[in-house]
Coordinates of C-alpha atoms in Angstrom, one line a residue:
M1 CA -10.4 8.4 -0.8
G2 CA -7.3 10.7 0.6
S3 CA -3.6 9.9 0.3
L4 CA -2.2 7.6 2.9
K5 CA -0.4 10.6 4.5
D6 CA -4.0 11.9 5.2
Q7 CA -4.9 8.6 6.7
L8 CA -2.1 8.5 9.0
P9 CA -3.6 10.4 12.1
R10 CA -6.6 8.2 11.7
V11 CA -4.3 5.1 12.0
F12 CA -2.5 6.2 14.5
Q13 CA -5.9 7.0 16.8
A14 CA -7.0 3.5 16.1
N15 CA -3.8 1.9 16.8
L16 CA -3.7 3.6 19.8
A17 CA -6.9 3.1 20.7
R18 CA -6.5 -0.8 20.2
L19 CA -3.5 -1.2 22.4
Y20 CA -5.4 0.4 25.4
E21 CA -8.7 -1.3 25.1
R22 CA -7.0 -4.7 24.4
V23 CA -3.4 -4.3 26.7
I24 CA -3.5 -1.6 29.2
V25 CA -7.0 -1.9 30.5
P26 CA -7.3 -5.8 30.7
V27 CA -4.0 -5.8 32.4
L28 CA -4.7 -3.1 35.0
D29 CA -8.1 -4.5 35.5
S30 CA -6.6 -7.7 36.2
M31 CA -4.4 -6.6 39.3
P32 CA -5.3 -6.6 42.3
Y33 CA -6.0 -3.7 44.2
H34 CA -6.5 -2.8 47.9
D35 CA -8.4 0.2 48.8
A36 CA -7.0 0.3 52.0
L37 CA -3.7 -0.7 54.0
E38 CA -3.7 -1.8 57.6
T39 CA -0.8 -1.0 59.5
G40 CA -0.1 -1.4 63.0
E41 CA 1.4 -4.7 64.8
A42 CA 0.3 -7.9 63.3
V43 CA -1.0 -10.1 65.8
S44 CA 0.0 -13.1 63.5
L45 CA 2.6 -14.1 61.2
D46 CA -0.2 -14.6 58.6
E47 CA -1.8 -11.3 59.0
F48 CA 1.9 -9.6 58.7
L49 CA 2.1 -11.5 55.1
D50 CA -1.3 -10.7 54.3
R51 CA -0.7 -7.3 55.2
A52 CA 2.5 -7.3 53.0
A53 CA 0.9 -9.0 49.9
A54 CA -1.5 -6.1 49.8
Q55 CA 1.0 -3.4 49.9
V56 CA 3.3 -5.5 47.0
D57 CA -0.2 -5.7 45.1
N58 CA -0.7 -1.9 45.1
Y59 CA 2.9 -1.4 44.5
T60 CA 3.1 -3.7 41.4
G61 CA -0.2 -1.9 40.0
N62 CA 1.4 1.4 40.2
E63 CA 4.5 0.4 38.6
A64 CA 2.4 -1.3 35.6
A65 CA 0.4 2.0 35.6
K66 CA 3.6 4.1 35.1
A67 CA 5.4 1.5 32.7
F68 CA 2.2 1.9 30.6
V69 CA 2.5 5.8 30.6
L70 CA 6.4 5.5 29.3
T71 CA 5.0 3.3 26.8
L72 CA 2.3 5.5 25.4
A73 CA 4.7 8.5 25.8
G74 CA 7.1 6.7 23.5
V75 CA 4.4 5.3 21.1
F76 CA 3.7 9.4 20.4
E77 CA 7.1 10.2 20.4
R78 CA 7.4 8.0 17.7
H79 CA 4.9 9.1 15.5

């Protein structure tokens, strides 16, 4: 068995894989995403609010993805 210093890259790789599999993927998979956002004049307030909610869902998912990118960048910088 090698020294701890020799094992550090594998430990880092395993920890990064755990973070990705246990945190990032489940969070992003659980967030709603809408392929097509409707535009134009809404015929009712309910339709307008549904369209607004879809936009917020997509925006929130996009922001979460950006936050995870920054998190992974920070993890790499620390090691």
